[in-house]
mmCIF file of C-alpha atoms in Angstrom:
data_model
loop_
_atom_site.group_PDB
_atom_site.id
_atom_site.type_symbol
_atom_site.label_atom_id
_atom_site.label_comp_id
_atom_site.label_asym_id
_atom_site.label_seq_id
_atom_site.Cartn_x
_atom_site.Cartn_y
_atom_site.Cartn_z
ATOM 1 C CA ARG A 1 0.029 -0.053 -0.039
ATOM 2 C CA PHE A 2 2.804 2.377 0.697
ATOM 3 C CA GLU A 3 4.171 1.786 -2.766
ATOM 4 C CA GLU A 4 0.689 2.494 -4.197
ATOM 5 C CA ALA A 5 0.763 5.828 -2.321
ATOM 6 C CA GLN A 6 4.060 6.687 -3.577
ATOM 7 C CA ASP A 7 2.889 6.152 -7.253
ATOM 8 C CA CYS A 8 0.344 8.847 -6.546
ATOM 9 C CA ILE A 9 2.932 11.561 -5.869
ATOM 10 C CA THR A 10 2.855 13.870 -8.956
ATOM 11 C CA GLY A 11 5.456 16.470 -7.933
ATOM 12 C CA ALA A 12 7.457 18.194 -5.258
ATOM 13 C CA GLU A 13 4.479 20.033 -4.108
ATOM 14 C CA SER A 14 2.447 16.822 -3.354
ATOM 15 C CA MET A 15 2.112 16.344 0.544
ATOM 16 C CA TRP A 16 1.010 13.176 2.387
ATOM 17 C CA VAL A 17 0.179 12.619 6.103
ATOM 18 C CA ALA A 18 0.416 9.052 7.236
ATOM 19 C CA GLN A 19 -1.574 8.230 10.562
ATOM 20 C CA LYS A 20 -1.583 4.937 12.307
ATOM 21 C CA TYR A 21 -5.116 3.952 13.338
ATOM 22 C CA ILE A 22 -5.307 3.592 17.066
ATOM 23 C CA GLU A 23 -5.815 -0.088 17.808
ATOM 24 C CA ASN A 24 -7.051 0.199 21.320
ATOM 25 C CA PRO A 25 -9.378 3.301 21.601
ATOM 26 C CA GLN A 26 -10.984 3.913 24.680
ATOM 27 C CA ILE A 27 -14.824 3.177 24.368
ATOM 28 C CA VAL A 28 -17.434 4.713 26.508
ATOM 29 C CA HIS A 29 -20.757 2.851 26.559
ATOM 30 C CA GLY A 30 -20.012 1.406 23.190
ATOM 31 C CA LYS A 31 -19.099 4.702 21.640
ATOM 32 C CA LYS A 32 -15.926 5.921 20.036
ATOM 33 C CA PHE A 33 -15.133 9.425 20.905
ATOM 34 C CA ASP A 34 -12.569 12.298 20.629
ATOM 35 C CA ILE A 35 -11.998 15.360 22.851
ATOM 36 C CA ARG A 36 -12.234 18.830 21.613
ATOM 37 C CA GLN A 37 -9.742 21.162 23.502
ATOM 38 C CA TRP A 38 -9.581 24.904 23.004
ATOM 39 C CA VAL A 39 -6.095 26.479 22.976
ATOM 40 C CA LEU A 40 -5.469 30.240 22.775
ATOM 41 C CA ILE A 41 -2.107 31.642 21.446
ATOM 42 C CA THR A 42 -1.399 35.215 22.333
ATOM 43 C CA SER A 43 2.180 35.387 21.269
ATOM 44 C CA TRP A 44 4.329 33.300 18.912
ATOM 45 C CA ASN A 45 7.762 34.736 19.995
ATOM 46 C CA PRO A 46 8.155 34.478 22.795
ATOM 47 C CA LEU A 47 5.597 31.519 22.806
ATOM 48 C CA ALA A 48 2.485 32.233 25.074
ATOM 49 C CA VAL A 49 -0.115 29.231 24.963
ATOM 50 C CA TRP A 50 -3.211 29.335 27.093
ATOM 51 C CA PHE A 51 -4.953 26.018 27.649
ATOM 52 C CA TYR A 52 -8.687 26.189 28.497
ATOM 53 C CA ASN A 53 -9.206 24.214 31.651
ATOM 54 C CA ASN A 54 -12.335 22.457 30.473
ATOM 55 C CA ALA A 55 -13.009 20.563 27.211
ATOM 56 C CA TYR A 56 -15.663 18.247 25.772
ATOM 57 C CA VAL A 57 -16.191 14.736 24.353
ATOM 58 C CA ARG A 58 -17.702 14.117 21.033
ATOM 59 C CA PHE A 59 -19.197 10.519 20.679
ATOM 60 C CA SER A 60 -19.589 8.618 17.564
ATOM 61 C CA PHE A 61 -23.473 8.394 16.725
ATOM 62 C CA ASP A 62 -23.459 4.568 16.291
ATOM 63 C CA ASP A 63 -21.681 1.978 18.452
ATOM 64 C CA TYR A 64 -18.035 1.388 17.588
ATOM 65 C CA ASP A 65 -17.357 -1.671 15.387
ATOM 66 C CA ALA A 66 -13.698 -2.043 14.243
ATOM 67 C CA LYS A 67 -14.816 -4.235 11.399
ATOM 68 C CA ALA A 68 -17.595 -1.860 10.085
ATOM 69 C CA ALA A 69 -15.071 0.511 8.398
ATOM 70 C CA SER A 70 -17.568 1.944 6.042
ATOM 71 C CA ASN A 71 -20.027 3.134 8.830
ATOM 72 C CA SER A 72 -18.924 6.702 9.282
ATOM 73 C CA PHE A 73 -21.360 7.132 12.219
ATOM 74 C CA ALA A 74 -19.442 4.586 14.031
ATOM 75 C CA HIS A 75 -15.965 5.743 13.327
ATOM 76 C CA LEU A 76 -16.192 9.514 12.889
ATOM 77 C CA THR A 77 -17.193 11.691 15.907
ATOM 78 C CA ASN A 78 -17.657 15.122 14.126
ATOM 79 C CA TYR A 79 -20.770 16.959 14.698
ATOM 80 C CA SER A 80 -20.824 17.847 10.955
ATOM 81 C CA ILE A 81 -20.992 14.122 10.347
ATOM 82 C CA ALA A 82 -23.440 13.113 13.275
ATOM 83 C CA LYS A 83 -25.939 15.582 12.338
ATOM 84 C CA TYR A 84 -26.920 13.791 9.245
ATOM 85 C CA ALA A 85 -28.047 10.565 11.203
ATOM 86 C CA SER A 86 -31.810 9.984 10.915
ATOM 87 C CA ASP A 87 -32.570 10.447 14.619
ATOM 88 C CA PHE A 88 -29.892 12.872 15.475
ATOM 89 C CA ASP A 89 -32.304 15.657 16.792
ATOM 90 C CA GLU A 90 -33.782 13.385 19.444
ATOM 91 C CA LYS A 91 -30.249 12.268 20.563
ATOM 92 C CA ARG A 92 -28.008 15.311 19.994
ATOM 93 C CA ASP A 93 -27.459 15.876 23.678
ATOM 94 C CA ASP A 94 -26.291 12.427 24.177
ATOM 95 C CA THR A 95 -23.482 12.962 21.622
ATOM 96 C CA MET A 96 -21.253 15.145 23.999
ATOM 97 C CA TRP A 97 -19.957 15.230 27.484
ATOM 98 C CA GLU A 98 -18.223 17.810 29.444
ATOM 99 C CA CYS A 99 -14.726 16.599 30.253
ATOM 100 C CA ASP A 100 -14.416 18.019 33.699
ATOM 101 C CA THR A 101 -17.645 16.507 35.035
ATOM 102 C CA GLU A 102 -19.339 13.630 33.231
ATOM 103 C CA TYR A 103 -16.142 12.169 31.452
ATOM 104 C CA ARG A 104 -13.916 12.667 34.602
ATOM 105 C CA GLU A 105 -16.311 10.806 36.834
ATOM 106 C CA TRP A 106 -16.651 7.930 34.223
ATOM 107 C CA LEU A 107 -12.781 7.676 34.160
ATOM 108 C CA LYS A 108 -12.726 7.436 38.024
ATOM 109 C CA GLU A 109 -15.089 4.497 37.888
ATOM 110 C CA VAL A 110 -13.167 2.709 35.332
ATOM 111 C CA ALA A 111 -9.806 3.313 36.990
ATOM 112 C CA GLN A 112 -11.191 1.921 40.198
ATOM 113 C CA ALA A 113 -12.871 -1.255 38.555
ATOM 114 C CA GLU A 114 -9.471 -1.838 36.821
ATOM 115 C CA GLY A 115 -7.420 -1.387 39.803
ATOM 116 C CA SER A 116 -5.420 1.455 38.097
ATOM 117 C CA ARG A 117 -2.779 3.385 40.074
ATOM 118 C CA TYR A 118 -4.590 6.417 39.007
ATOM 119 C CA GLU A 119 -7.513 7.636 41.185
ATOM 120 C CA ASP A 120 -8.339 10.542 38.823
ATOM 121 C CA PRO A 121 -7.023 9.657 35.374
ATOM 122 C CA TRP A 122 -8.095 12.899 33.874
ATOM 123 C CA ALA A 123 -6.339 15.233 36.324
ATOM 124 C CA GLN A 124 -3.369 12.841 36.822
ATOM 125 C CA LYS A 125 -2.550 11.649 33.295
ATOM 126 C CA ILE A 126 -4.783 12.614 30.344
ATOM 127 C CA GLN A 127 -5.120 16.469 30.679
ATOM 128 C CA PRO A 128 -1.435 16.924 31.645
ATOM 129 C CA GLN A 129 -0.486 14.948 28.475
ATOM 130 C CA MET A 130 -2.960 17.020 26.377
ATOM 131 C CA LYS A 131 -1.277 20.244 27.776
ATOM 132 C CA ARG A 132 2.293 19.046 26.846
ATOM 133 C CA ILE A 133 1.134 17.926 23.365
ATOM 134 C CA ALA A 134 -0.517 21.282 22.790
ATOM 135 C CA TYR A 135 2.580 23.128 23.748
ATOM 136 C CA TRP A 136 4.945 21.073 21.721
ATOM 137 C CA ALA A 137 2.722 21.385 18.725
ATOM 138 C CA MET A 138 2.859 25.219 18.845
ATOM 139 C CA GLN A 139 6.754 24.938 19.373
ATOM 140 C CA CYS A 140 6.973 23.002 16.083
ATOM 141 C CA VAL A 141 5.331 25.990 14.081
ATOM 142 C CA GLN A 142 6.247 29.202 16.016
ATOM 143 C CA ASP A 143 9.235 30.109 13.908
ATOM 144 C CA ASP A 144 7.021 29.777 10.752
ATOM 145 C CA VAL A 145 4.299 32.105 12.022
ATOM 146 C CA THR A 146 4.616 35.979 11.566
ATOM 147 C CA GLN A 147 4.362 37.663 14.796
ATOM 148 C CA ARG A 148 1.770 40.517 15.027
ATOM 149 C CA LYS A 149 1.212 42.831 17.706
ATOM 150 C CA ASN A 150 -2.041 42.655 19.648
ATOM 151 C CA SER A 151 -3.163 39.523 17.753
ATOM 152 C CA PHE A 152 -4.270 36.215 18.893
ATOM 153 C CA GLU A 153 -5.547 32.908 17.567
ATOM 154 C CA LEU A 154 -8.044 30.347 19.121
ATOM 155 C CA VAL A 155 -7.503 26.861 17.864
ATOM 156 C CA GLY A 156 -9.204 23.497 18.460
ATOM 157 C CA PHE A 157 -7.190 20.472 19.284
ATOM 158 C CA ASP A 158 -8.770 17.048 18.632
ATOM 159 C CA TYR A 159 -7.404 14.159 20.890
ATOM 160 C CA MET A 160 -8.111 10.608 21.339
ATOM 161 C CA VAL A 161 -7.520 8.433 24.390
ATOM 162 C CA ASP A 162 -6.664 4.923 24.551
ATOM 163 C CA THR A 163 -7.394 2.111 26.964
ATOM 164 C CA ASN A 164 -4.112 2.907 29.060
ATOM 165 C CA PHE A 165 -5.409 6.547 29.343
ATOM 166 C CA ASN A 166 -2.863 7.834 26.968
ATOM 167 C CA ALA A 167 -3.795 11.051 24.946
ATOM 168 C CA TRP A 168 -3.136 11.114 21.230
ATOM 169 C CA LEU A 169 -3.329 14.225 19.054
ATOM 170 C CA ILE A 170 -5.467 13.603 15.818
ATOM 171 C CA GLU A 171 -5.510 17.225 14.417
ATOM 172 C CA ILE A 172 -5.530 20.902 15.044
ATOM 173 C CA ASN A 173 -8.346 23.126 13.671
ATOM 174 C CA SER A 174 -7.647 26.645 12.901
ATOM 175 C CA SER A 175 -11.356 27.781 13.129
ATOM 176 C CA PRO A 176 -12.920 25.559 15.816
ATOM 177 C CA ASP A 177 -16.715 25.462 15.859
ATOM 178 C CA LEU A 178 -18.360 27.669 18.436
ATOM 179 C CA SER A 179 -21.822 26.991 17.761
ATOM 180 C CA TYR A 180 -24.534 25.725 20.326
ATOM 181 C CA SER A 181 -24.833 22.388 18.726
ATOM 182 C CA THR A 182 -25.794 20.501 22.052
ATOM 183 C CA SER A 183 -26.546 21.416 25.589
ATOM 184 C CA THR A 184 -22.738 20.892 26.393
ATOM 185 C CA THR A 185 -21.478 23.503 23.879
ATOM 186 C CA ARG A 186 -24.324 25.767 24.793
ATOM 187 C CA LYS A 187 -22.845 25.934 28.330
ATOM 188 C CA LEU A 188 -19.077 25.813 27.451
ATOM 189 C CA VAL A 189 -18.846 28.243 24.362
ATOM 190 C CA PRO A 190 -20.125 31.365 26.115
ATOM 191 C CA GLN A 191 -17.724 30.545 29.145
ATOM 192 C CA VAL A 192 -14.671 30.033 26.885
ATOM 193 C CA LEU A 193 -15.567 33.368 24.825
ATOM 194 C CA GLU A 194 -15.897 35.286 28.086
ATOM 195 C CA ASP A 195 -12.529 33.839 29.354
ATOM 196 C CA LEU A 196 -10.740 34.590 26.063
ATOM 197 C CA LEU A 197 -11.649 38.285 26.388
ATOM 198 C CA LYS A 198 -10.384 38.236 30.006
ATOM 199 C CA VAL A 199 -7.006 36.776 28.818
ATOM 200 C CA VAL A 200 -6.713 38.989 25.823
ATOM 201 C CA VAL A 201 -7.742 42.313 27.448
ATOM 202 C CA ASP A 202 -7.115 41.930 31.131
ATOM 203 C CA CYS A 203 -4.046 39.573 31.197
ATOM 204 C CA GLU A 204 -2.302 40.436 28.093
ATOM 205 C CA GLY A 205 -3.533 43.963 27.934
ATOM 206 C CA PHE A 206 -3.890 44.072 24.119
ATOM 207 C CA VAL A 207 -4.758 47.595 23.013
ATOM 208 C CA ARG A 208 -5.191 49.228 19.542
#
């Protein structure tokens, strides 16, 4: 298959991204999921990265089945995909969890049942990993971004978690969705926008 991919390269400007499918994704009540995390960059050099303390889980609409690769509702967790499911409107609020409450409590129950050394996997392992990954990712590109005074960028990091409580970066979105798609985002989006202004105006002191 790698040779076939190489045959598709038509020139120096062609770009490929190779990703290994996570073989042991954490499954919550039969659903695959990812985590949307807001990250704010207020300076590139020196690098200033603000990591929002809360995030939210996005579940696949259908139950996960590794053998049903063609079922996008079982493998993809994006709201832009799930909203096309026939009974999405009735179940939309079931497709998201708040990380700091529902997901965190579920993780504690799993850790206790498995006899894990982590009493609070979210606070002790997963979120710290996510923070490190976010900072490292921004370090990788900071020299390629033009520094502009009084400017900032809000991005959306998407992570997956495996059965060993390891966080894996899937992608970074330059224009993260801030719509009130579910009751979860209806609660979190206004909070993150208010806190963004506090950081930009009160902490960083951006002026015209």
